[in-house]
PDB file of N, CA and C in Angstrom:
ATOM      1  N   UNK A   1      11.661   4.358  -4.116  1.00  0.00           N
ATOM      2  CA  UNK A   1      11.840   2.932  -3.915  1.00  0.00           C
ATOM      3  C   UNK A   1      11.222   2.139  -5.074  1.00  0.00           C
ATOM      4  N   UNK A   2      10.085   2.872  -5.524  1.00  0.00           N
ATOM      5  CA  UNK A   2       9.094   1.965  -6.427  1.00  0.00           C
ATOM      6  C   UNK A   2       9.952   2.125  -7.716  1.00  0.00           C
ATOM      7  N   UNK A   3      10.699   3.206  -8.077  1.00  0.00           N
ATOM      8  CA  UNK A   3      10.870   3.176  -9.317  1.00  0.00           C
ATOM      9  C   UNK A   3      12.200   2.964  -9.558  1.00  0.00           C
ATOM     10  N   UNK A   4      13.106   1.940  -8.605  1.00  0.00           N
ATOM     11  CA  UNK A   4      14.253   1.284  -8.448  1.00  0.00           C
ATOM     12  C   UNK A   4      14.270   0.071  -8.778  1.00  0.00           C
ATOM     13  N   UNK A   5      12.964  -0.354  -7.816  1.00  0.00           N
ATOM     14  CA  UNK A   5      12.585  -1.965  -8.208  1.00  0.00           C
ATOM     15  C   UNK A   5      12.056  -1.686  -9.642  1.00  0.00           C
ATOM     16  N   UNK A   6      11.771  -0.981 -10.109  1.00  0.00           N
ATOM     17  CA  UNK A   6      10.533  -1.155 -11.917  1.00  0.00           C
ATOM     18  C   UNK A   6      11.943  -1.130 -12.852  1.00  0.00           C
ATOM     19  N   UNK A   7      13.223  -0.650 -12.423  1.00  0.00           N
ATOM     20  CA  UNK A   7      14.207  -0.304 -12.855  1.00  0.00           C
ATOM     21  C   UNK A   7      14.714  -2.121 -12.986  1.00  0.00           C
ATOM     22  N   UNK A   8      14.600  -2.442 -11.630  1.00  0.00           N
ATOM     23  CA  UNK A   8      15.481  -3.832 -12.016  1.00  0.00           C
ATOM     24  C   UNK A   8      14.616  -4.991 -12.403  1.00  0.00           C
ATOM     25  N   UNK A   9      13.512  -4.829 -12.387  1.00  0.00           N
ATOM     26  CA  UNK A   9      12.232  -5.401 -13.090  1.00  0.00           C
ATOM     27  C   UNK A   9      12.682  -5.350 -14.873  1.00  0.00           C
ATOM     28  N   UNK A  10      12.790  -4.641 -15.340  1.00  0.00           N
ATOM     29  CA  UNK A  10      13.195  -4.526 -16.409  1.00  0.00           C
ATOM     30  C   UNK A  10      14.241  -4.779 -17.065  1.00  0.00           C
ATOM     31  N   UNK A  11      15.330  -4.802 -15.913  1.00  0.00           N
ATOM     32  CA  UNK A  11      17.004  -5.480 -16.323  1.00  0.00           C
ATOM     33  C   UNK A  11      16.415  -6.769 -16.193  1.00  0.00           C
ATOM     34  N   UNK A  12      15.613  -7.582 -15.400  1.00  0.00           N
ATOM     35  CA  UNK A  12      15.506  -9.057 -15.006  1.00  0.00           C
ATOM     36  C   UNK A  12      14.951  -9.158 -17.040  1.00  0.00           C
ATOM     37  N   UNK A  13      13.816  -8.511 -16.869  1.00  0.00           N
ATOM     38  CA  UNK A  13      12.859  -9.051 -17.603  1.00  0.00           C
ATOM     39  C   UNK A  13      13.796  -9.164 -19.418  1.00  0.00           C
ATOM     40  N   UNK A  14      14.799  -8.197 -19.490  1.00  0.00           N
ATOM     41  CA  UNK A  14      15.732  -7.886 -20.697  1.00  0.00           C
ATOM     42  C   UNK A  14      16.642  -9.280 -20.788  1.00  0.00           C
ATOM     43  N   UNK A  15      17.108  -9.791 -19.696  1.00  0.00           N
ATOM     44  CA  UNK A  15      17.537 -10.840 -19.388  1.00  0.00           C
ATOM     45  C   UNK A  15      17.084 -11.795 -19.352  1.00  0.00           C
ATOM     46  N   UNK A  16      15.892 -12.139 -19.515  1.00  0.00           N
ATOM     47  CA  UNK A  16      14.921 -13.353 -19.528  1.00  0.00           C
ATOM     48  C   UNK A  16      14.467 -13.827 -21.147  1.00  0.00           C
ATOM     49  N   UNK A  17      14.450 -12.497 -21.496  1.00  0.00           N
ATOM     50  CA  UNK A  17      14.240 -12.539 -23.119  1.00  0.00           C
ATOM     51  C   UNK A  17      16.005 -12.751 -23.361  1.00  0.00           C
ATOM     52  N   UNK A  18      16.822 -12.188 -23.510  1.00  0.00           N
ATOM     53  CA  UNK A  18      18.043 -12.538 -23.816  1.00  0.00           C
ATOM     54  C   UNK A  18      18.086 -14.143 -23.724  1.00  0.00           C
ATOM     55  N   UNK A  19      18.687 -14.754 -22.518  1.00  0.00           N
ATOM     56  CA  UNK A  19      18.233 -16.206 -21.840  1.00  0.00           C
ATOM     57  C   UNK A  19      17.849 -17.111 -22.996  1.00  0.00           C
ATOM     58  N   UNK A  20      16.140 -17.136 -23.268  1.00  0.00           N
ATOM     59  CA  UNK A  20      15.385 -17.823 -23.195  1.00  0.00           C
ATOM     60  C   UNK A  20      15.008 -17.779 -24.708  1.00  0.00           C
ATOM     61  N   UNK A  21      15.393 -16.477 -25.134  1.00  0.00           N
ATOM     62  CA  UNK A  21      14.905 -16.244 -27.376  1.00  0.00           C
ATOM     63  C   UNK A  21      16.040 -16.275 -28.197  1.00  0.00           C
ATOM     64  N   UNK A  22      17.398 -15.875 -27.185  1.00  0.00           N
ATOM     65  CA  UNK A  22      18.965 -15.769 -28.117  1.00  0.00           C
ATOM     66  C   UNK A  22      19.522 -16.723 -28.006  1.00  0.00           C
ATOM     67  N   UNK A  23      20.048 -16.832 -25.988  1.00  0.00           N
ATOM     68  CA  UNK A  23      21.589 -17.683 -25.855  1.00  0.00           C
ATOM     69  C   UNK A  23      20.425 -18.939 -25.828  1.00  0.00           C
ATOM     70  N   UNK A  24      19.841 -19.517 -25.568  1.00  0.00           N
ATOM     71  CA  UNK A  24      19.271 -20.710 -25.525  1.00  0.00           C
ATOM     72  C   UNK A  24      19.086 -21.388 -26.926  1.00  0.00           C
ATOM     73  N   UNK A  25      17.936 -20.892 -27.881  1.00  0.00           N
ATOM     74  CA  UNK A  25      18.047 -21.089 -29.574  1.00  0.00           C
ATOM     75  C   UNK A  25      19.604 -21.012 -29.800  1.00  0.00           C
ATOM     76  N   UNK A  26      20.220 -20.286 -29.580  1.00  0.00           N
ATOM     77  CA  UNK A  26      21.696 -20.759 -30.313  1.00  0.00           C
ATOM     78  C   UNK A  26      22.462 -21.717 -29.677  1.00  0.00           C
ATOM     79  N   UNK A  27      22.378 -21.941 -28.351  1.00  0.00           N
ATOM     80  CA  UNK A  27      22.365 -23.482 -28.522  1.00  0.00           C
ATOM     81  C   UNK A  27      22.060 -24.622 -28.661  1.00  0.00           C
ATOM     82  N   UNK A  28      20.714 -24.522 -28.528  1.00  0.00           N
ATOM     83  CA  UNK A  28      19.913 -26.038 -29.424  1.00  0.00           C
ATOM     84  C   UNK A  28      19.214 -26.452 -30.736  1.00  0.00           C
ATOM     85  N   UNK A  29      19.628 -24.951 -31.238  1.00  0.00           N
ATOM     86  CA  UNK A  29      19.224 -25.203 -32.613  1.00  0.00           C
ATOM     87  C   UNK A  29      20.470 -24.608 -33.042  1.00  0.00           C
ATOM     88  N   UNK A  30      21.423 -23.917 -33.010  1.00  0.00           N
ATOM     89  CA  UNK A  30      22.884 -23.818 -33.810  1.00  0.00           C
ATOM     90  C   UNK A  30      23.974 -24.462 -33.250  1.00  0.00           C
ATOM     91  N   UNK A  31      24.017 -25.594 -31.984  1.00  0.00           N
ATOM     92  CA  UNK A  31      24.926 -25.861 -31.573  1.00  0.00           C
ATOM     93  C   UNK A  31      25.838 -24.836 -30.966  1.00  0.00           C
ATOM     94  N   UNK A  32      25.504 -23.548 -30.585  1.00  0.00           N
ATOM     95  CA  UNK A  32      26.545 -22.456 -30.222  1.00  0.00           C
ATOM     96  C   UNK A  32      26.520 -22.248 -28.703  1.00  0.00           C
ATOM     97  N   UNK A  33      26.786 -22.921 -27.913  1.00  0.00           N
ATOM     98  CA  UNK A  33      26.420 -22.431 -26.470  1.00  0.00           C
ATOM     99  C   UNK A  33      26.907 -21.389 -25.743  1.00  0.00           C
ATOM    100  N   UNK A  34      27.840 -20.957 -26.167  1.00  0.00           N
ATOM    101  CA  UNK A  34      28.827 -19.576 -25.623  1.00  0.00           C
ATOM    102  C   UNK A  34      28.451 -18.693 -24.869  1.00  0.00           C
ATOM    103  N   UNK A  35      26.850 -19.046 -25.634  1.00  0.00           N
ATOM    104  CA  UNK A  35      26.227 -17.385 -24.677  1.00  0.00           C
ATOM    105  C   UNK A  35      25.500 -17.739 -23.600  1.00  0.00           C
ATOM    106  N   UNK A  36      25.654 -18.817 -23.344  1.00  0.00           N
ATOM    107  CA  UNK A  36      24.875 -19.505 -21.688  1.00  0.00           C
ATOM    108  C   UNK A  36      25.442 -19.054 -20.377  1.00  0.00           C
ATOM    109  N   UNK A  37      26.793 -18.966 -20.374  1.00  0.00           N
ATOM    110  CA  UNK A  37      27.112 -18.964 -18.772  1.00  0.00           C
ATOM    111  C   UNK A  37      26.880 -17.278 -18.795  1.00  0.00           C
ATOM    112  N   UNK A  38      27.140 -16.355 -19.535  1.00  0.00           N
ATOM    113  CA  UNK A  38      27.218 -15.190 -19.397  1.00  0.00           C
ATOM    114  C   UNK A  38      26.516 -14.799 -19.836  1.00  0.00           C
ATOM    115  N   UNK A  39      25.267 -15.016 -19.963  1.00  0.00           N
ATOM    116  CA  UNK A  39      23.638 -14.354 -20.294  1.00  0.00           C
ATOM    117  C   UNK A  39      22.724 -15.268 -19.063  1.00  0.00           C
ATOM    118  N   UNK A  40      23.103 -16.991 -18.394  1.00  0.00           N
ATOM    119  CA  UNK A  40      22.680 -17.543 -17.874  1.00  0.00           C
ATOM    120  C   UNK A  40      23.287 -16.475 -15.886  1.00  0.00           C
ATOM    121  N   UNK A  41      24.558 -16.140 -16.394  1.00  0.00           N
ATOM    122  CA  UNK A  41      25.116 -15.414 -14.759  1.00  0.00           C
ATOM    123  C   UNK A  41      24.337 -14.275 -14.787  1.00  0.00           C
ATOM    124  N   UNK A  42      23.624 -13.752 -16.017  1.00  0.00           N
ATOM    125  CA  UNK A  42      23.537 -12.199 -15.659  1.00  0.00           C
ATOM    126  C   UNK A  42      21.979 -12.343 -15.399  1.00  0.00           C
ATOM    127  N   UNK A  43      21.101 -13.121 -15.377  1.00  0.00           N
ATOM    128  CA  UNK A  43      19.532 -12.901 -15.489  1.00  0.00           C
ATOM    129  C   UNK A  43      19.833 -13.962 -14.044  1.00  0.00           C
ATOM    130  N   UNK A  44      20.768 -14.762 -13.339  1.00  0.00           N
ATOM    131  CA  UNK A  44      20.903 -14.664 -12.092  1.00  0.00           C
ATOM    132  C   UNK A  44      20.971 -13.582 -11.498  1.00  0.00           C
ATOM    133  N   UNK A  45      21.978 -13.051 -11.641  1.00  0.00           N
ATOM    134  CA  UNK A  45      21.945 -11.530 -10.948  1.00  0.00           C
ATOM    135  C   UNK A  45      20.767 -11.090 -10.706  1.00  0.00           C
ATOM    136  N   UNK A  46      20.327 -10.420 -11.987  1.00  0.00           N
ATOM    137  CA  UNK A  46      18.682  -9.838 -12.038  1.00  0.00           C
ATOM    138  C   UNK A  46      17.580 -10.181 -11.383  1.00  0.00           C
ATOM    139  N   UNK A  47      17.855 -11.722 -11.386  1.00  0.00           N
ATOM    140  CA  UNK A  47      16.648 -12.541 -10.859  1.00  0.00           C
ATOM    141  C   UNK A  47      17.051 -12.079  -9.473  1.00  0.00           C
ATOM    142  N   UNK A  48      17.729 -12.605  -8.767  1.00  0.00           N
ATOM    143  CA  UNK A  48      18.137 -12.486  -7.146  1.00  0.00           C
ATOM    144  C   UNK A  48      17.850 -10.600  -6.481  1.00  0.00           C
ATOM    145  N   UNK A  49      18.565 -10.007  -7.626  1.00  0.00           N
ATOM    146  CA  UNK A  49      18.432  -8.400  -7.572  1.00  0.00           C
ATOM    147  C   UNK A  49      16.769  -8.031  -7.515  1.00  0.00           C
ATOM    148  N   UNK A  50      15.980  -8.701  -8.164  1.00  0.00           N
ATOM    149  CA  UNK A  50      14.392  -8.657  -8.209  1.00  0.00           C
ATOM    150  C   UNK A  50      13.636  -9.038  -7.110  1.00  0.00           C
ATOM    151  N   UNK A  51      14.384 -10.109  -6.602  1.00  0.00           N
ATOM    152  CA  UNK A  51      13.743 -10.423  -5.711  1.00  0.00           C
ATOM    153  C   UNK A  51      13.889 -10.003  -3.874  1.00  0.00           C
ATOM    154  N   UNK A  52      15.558  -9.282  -4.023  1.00  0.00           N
ATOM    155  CA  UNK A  52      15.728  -8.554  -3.055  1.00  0.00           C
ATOM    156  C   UNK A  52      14.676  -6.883  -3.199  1.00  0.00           C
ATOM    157  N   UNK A  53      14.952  -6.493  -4.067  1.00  0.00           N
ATOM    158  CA  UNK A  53      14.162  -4.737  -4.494  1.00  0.00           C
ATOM    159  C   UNK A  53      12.642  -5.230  -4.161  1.00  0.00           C
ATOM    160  N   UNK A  54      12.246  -6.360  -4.799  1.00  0.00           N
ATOM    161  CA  UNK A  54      10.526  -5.918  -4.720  1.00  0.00           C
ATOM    162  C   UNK A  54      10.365  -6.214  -3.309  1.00  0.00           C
ATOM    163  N   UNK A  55      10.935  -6.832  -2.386  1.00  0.00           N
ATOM    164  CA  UNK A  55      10.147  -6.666  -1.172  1.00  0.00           C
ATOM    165  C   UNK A  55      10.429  -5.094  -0.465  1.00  0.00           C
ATOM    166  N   UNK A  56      11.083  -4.518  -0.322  1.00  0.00           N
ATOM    167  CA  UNK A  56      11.234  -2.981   0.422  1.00  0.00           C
ATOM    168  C   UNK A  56       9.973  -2.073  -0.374  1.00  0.00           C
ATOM    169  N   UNK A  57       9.927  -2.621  -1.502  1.00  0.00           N
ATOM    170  CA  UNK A  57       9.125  -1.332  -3.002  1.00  0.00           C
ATOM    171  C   UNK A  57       7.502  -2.100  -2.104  1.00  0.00           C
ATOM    172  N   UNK A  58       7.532  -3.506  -2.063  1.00  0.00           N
ATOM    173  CA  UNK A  58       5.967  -3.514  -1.929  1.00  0.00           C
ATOM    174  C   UNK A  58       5.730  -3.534  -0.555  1.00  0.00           C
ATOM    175  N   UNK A  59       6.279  -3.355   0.208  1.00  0.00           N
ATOM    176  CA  UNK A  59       6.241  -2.879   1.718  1.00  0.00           C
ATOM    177  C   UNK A  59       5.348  -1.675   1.658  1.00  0.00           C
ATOM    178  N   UNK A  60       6.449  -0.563   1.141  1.00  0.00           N
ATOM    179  CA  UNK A  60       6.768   0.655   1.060  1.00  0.00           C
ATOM    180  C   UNK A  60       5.136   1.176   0.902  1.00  0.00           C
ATOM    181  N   UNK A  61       4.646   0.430  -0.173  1.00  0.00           N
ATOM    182  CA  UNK A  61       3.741   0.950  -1.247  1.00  0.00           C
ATOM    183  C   UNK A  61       2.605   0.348  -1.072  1.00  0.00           C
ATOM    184  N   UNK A  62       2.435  -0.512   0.731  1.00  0.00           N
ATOM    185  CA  UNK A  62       1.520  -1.310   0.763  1.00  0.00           C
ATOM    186  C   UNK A  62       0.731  -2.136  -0.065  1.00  0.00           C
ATOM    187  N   UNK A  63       1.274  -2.751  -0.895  1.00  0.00           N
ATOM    188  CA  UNK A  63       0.860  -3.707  -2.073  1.00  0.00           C
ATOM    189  C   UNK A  63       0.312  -4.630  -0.903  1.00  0.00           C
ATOM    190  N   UNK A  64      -0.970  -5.040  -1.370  1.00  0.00           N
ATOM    191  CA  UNK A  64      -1.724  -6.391  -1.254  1.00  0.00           C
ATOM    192  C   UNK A  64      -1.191  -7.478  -1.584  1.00  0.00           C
ATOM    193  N   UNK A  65      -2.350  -8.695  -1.166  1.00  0.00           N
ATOM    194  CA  UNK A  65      -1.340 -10.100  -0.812  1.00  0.00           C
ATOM    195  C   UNK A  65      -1.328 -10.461  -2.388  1.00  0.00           C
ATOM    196  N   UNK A  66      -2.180 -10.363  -2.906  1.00  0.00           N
ATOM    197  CA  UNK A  66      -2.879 -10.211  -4.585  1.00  0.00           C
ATOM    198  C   UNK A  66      -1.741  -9.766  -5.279  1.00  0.00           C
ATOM    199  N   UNK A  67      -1.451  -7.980  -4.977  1.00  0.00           N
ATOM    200  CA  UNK A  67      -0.175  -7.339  -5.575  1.00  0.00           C
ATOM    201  C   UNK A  67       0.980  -7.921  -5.307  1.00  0.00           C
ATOM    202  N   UNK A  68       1.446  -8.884  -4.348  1.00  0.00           N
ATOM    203  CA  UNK A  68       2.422  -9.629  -3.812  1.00  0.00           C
ATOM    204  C   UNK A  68       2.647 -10.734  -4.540  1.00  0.00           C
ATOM    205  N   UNK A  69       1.472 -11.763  -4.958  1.00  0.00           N
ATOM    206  CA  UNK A  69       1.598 -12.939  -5.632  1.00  0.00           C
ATOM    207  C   UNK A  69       1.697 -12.796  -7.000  1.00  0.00           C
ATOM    208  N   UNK A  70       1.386 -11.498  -7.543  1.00  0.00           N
ATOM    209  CA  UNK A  70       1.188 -11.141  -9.141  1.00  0.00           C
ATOM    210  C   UNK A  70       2.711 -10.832  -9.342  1.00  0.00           C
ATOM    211  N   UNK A  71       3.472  -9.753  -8.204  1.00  0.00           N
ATOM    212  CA  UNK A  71       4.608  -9.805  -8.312  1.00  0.00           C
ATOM    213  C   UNK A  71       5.635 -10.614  -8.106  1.00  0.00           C
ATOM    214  N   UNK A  72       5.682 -11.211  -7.712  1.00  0.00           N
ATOM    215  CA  UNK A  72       6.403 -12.522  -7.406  1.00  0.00           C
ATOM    216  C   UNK A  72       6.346 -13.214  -8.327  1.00  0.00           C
ATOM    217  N   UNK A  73       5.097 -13.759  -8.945  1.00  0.00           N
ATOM    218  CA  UNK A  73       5.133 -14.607 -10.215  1.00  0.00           C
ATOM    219  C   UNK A  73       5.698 -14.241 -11.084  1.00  0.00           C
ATOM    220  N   UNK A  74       5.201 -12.939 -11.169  1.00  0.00           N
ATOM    221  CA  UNK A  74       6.057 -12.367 -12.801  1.00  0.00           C
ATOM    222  C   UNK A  74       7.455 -12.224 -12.776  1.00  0.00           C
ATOM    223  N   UNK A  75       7.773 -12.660 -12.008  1.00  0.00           N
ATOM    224  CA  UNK A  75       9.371 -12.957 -11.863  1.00  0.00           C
ATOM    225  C   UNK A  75       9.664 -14.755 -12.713  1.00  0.00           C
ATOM    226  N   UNK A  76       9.129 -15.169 -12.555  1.00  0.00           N
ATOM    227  CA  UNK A  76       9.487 -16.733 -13.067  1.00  0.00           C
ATOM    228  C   UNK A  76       8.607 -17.039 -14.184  1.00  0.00           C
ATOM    229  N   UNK A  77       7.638 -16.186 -15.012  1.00  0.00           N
ATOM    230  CA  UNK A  77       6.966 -15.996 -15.987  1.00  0.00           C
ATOM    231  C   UNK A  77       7.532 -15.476 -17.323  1.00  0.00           C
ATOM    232  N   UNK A  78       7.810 -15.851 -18.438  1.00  0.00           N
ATOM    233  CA  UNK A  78       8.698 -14.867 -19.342  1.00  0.00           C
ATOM    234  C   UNK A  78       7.901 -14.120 -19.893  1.00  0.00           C
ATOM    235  N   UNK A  79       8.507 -12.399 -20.258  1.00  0.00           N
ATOM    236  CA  UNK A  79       7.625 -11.477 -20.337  1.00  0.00           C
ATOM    237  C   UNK A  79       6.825 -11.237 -18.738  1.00  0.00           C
ATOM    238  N   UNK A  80       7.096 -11.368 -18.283  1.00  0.00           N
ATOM    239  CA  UNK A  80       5.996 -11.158 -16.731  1.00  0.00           C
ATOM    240  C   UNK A  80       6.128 -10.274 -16.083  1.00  0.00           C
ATOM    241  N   UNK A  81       7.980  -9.784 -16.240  1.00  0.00           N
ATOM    242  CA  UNK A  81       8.134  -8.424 -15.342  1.00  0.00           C
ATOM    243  C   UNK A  81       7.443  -6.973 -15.908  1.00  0.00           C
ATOM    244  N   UNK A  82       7.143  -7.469 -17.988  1.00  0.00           N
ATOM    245  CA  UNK A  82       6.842  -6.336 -18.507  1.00  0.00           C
ATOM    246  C   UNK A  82       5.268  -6.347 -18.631  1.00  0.00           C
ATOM    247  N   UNK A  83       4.438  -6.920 -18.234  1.00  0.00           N
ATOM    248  CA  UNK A  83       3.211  -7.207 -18.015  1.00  0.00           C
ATOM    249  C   UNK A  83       2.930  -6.630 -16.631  1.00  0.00           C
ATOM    250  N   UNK A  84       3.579  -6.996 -15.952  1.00  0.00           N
ATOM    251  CA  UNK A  84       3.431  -6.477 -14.077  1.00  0.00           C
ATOM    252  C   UNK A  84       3.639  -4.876 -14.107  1.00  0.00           C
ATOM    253  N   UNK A  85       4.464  -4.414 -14.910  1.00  0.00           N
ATOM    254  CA  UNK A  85       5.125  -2.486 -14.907  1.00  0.00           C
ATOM    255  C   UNK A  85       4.117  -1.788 -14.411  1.00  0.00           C
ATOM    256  N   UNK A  86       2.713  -2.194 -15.581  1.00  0.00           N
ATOM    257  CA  UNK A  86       1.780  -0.877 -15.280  1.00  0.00           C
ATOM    258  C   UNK A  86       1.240  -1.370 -13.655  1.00  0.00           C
ATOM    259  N   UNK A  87       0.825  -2.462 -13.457  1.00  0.00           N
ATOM    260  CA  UNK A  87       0.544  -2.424 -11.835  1.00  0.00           C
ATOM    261  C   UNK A  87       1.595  -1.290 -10.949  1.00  0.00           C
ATOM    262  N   UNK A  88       3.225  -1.819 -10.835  1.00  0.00           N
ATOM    263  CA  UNK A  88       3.922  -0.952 -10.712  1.00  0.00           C
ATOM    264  C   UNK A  88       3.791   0.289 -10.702  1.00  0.00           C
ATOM    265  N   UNK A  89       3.193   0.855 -11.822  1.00  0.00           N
ATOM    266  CA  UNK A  89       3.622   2.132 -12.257  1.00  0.00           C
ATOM    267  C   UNK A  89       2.309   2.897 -11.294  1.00  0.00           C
ATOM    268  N   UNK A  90       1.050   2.440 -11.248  1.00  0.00           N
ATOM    269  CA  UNK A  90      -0.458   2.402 -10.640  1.00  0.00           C
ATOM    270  C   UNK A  90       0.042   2.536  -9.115  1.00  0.00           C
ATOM    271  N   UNK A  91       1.001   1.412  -8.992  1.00  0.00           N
ATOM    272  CA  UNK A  91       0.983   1.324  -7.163  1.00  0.00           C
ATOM    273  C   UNK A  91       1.884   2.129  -6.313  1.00  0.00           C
ATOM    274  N   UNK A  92       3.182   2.598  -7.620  1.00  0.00           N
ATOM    275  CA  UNK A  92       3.978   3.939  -7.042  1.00  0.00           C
ATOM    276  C   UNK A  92       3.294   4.966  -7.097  1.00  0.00           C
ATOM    277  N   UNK A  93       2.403   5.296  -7.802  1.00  0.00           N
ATOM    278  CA  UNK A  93       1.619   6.796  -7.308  1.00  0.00           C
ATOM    279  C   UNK A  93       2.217   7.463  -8.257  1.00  0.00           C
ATOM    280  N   UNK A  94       2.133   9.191  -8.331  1.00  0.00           N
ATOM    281  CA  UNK A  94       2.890   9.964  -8.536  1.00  0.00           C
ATOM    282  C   UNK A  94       4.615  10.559  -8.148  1.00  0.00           C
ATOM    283  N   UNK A  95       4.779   9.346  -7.152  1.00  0.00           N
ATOM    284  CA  UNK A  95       6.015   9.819  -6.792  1.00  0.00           C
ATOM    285  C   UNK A  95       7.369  10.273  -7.691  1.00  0.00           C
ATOM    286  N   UNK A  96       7.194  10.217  -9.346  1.00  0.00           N
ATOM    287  CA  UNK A  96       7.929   9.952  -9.920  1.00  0.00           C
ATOM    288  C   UNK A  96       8.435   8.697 -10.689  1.00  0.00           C
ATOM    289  N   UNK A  97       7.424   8.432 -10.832  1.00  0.00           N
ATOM    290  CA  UNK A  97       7.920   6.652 -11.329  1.00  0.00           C
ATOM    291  C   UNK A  97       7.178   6.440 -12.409  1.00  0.00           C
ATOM    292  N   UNK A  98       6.027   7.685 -12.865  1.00  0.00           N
ATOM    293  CA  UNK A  98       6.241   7.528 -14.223  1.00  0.00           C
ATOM    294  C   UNK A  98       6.235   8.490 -14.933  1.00  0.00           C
ATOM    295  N   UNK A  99       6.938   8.969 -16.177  1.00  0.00           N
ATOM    296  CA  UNK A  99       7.176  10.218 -16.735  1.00  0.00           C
ATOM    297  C   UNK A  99       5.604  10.930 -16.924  1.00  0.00           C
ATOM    298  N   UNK A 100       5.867  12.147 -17.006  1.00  0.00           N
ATOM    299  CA  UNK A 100       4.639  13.283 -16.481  1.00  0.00           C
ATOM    300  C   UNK A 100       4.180  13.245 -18.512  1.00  0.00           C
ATOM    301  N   UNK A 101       2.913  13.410 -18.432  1.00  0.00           N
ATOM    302  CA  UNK A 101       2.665  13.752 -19.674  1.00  0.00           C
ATOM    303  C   UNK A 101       2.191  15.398 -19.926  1.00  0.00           C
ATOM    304  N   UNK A 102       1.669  15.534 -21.432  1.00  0.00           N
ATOM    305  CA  UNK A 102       1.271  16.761 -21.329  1.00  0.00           C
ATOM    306  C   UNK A 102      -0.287  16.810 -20.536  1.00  0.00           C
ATOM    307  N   UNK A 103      -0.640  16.523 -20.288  1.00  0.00           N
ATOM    308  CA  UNK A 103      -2.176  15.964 -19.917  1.00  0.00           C
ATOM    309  C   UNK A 103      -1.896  16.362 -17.970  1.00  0.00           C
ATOM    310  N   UNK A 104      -1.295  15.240 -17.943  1.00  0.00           N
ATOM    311  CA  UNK A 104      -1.170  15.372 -16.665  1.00  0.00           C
ATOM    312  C   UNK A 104      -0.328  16.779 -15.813  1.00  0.00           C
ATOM    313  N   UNK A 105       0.460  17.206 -17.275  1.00  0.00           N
ATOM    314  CA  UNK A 105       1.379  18.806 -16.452  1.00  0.00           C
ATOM    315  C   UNK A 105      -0.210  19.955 -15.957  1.00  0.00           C
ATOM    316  N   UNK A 106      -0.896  19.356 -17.317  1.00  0.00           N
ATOM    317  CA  UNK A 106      -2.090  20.470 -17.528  1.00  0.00           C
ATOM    318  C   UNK A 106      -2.747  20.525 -16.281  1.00  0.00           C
ATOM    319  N   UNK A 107      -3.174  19.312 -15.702  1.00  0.00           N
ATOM    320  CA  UNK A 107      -4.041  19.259 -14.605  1.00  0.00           C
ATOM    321  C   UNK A 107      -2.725  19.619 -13.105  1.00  0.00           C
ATOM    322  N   UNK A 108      -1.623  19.577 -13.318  1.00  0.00           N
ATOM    323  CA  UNK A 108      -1.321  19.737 -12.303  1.00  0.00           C
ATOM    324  C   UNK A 108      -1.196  21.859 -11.774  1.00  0.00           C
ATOM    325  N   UNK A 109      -0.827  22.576 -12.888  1.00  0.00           N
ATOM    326  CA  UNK A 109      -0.560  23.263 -13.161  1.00  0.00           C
ATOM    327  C   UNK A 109      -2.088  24.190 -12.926  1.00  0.00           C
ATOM    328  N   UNK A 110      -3.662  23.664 -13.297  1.00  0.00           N
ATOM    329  CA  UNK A 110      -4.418  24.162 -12.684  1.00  0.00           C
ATOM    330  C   UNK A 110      -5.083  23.649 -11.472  1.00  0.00           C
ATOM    331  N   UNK A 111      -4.405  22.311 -10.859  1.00  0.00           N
ATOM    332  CA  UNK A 111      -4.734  22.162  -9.624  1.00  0.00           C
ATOM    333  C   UNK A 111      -5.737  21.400  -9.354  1.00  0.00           C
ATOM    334  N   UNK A 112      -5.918  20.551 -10.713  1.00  0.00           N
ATOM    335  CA  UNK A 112      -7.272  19.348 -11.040  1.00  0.00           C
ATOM    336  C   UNK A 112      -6.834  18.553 -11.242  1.00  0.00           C
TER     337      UNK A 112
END
């Protein structure tokens, strides 16, 4: 669950930078607006998609009211979803949600 929502955490957050550093500057400083409705429809998506996923993920994962308001914000923060990850990544556990290192195969492998 956790590493579905970190999944669309990251489409939001790709979309927010798109938004807000490309289609926006090219239209108020090049006059080019083109890229508004269809960079402005798709970080809707994301946004709405973010905000449906993180509630089941922080249910799931008993996130605090703390872990609740940090996540939530970083939704309407730019850069915020990629600032929030490592909480994410901390509050899914080991379930798979974040790639295994060599470090960590080592300790699993002797059972430490």
């Amino acid at each position: 669950m956790m590493g579905v929502f970190r999944i669309v955490a990251l489409i939001e957050g790709v979309t927010t930078i798109l938004l807000f550093f490309v289609a926006m500057p090219l239209k108020y400083l090049a006059g080019y607006p083109a890229l508004i409705p269809t960079t402005g429809m798709a970080h809707g998506v994301a946004f709405i998609a973010y905000l449906l996923a993180m509630a089941p993920a922080l249910i799931v994962s008993r996130a605090s009211v703390v872990g609740w308001l940090r996540t939530t914000l970083a939704a309407f923060v730019p850069l915020g979803t990629f600032v929030n990850d490592g909480y994410l990544r901390r509050l899914g556990g080991q379930g798979g949600a974040a790639p295994l290192t060599r470090r960590s195969r080592r300790r699993r492998r002797s059972g430490g």
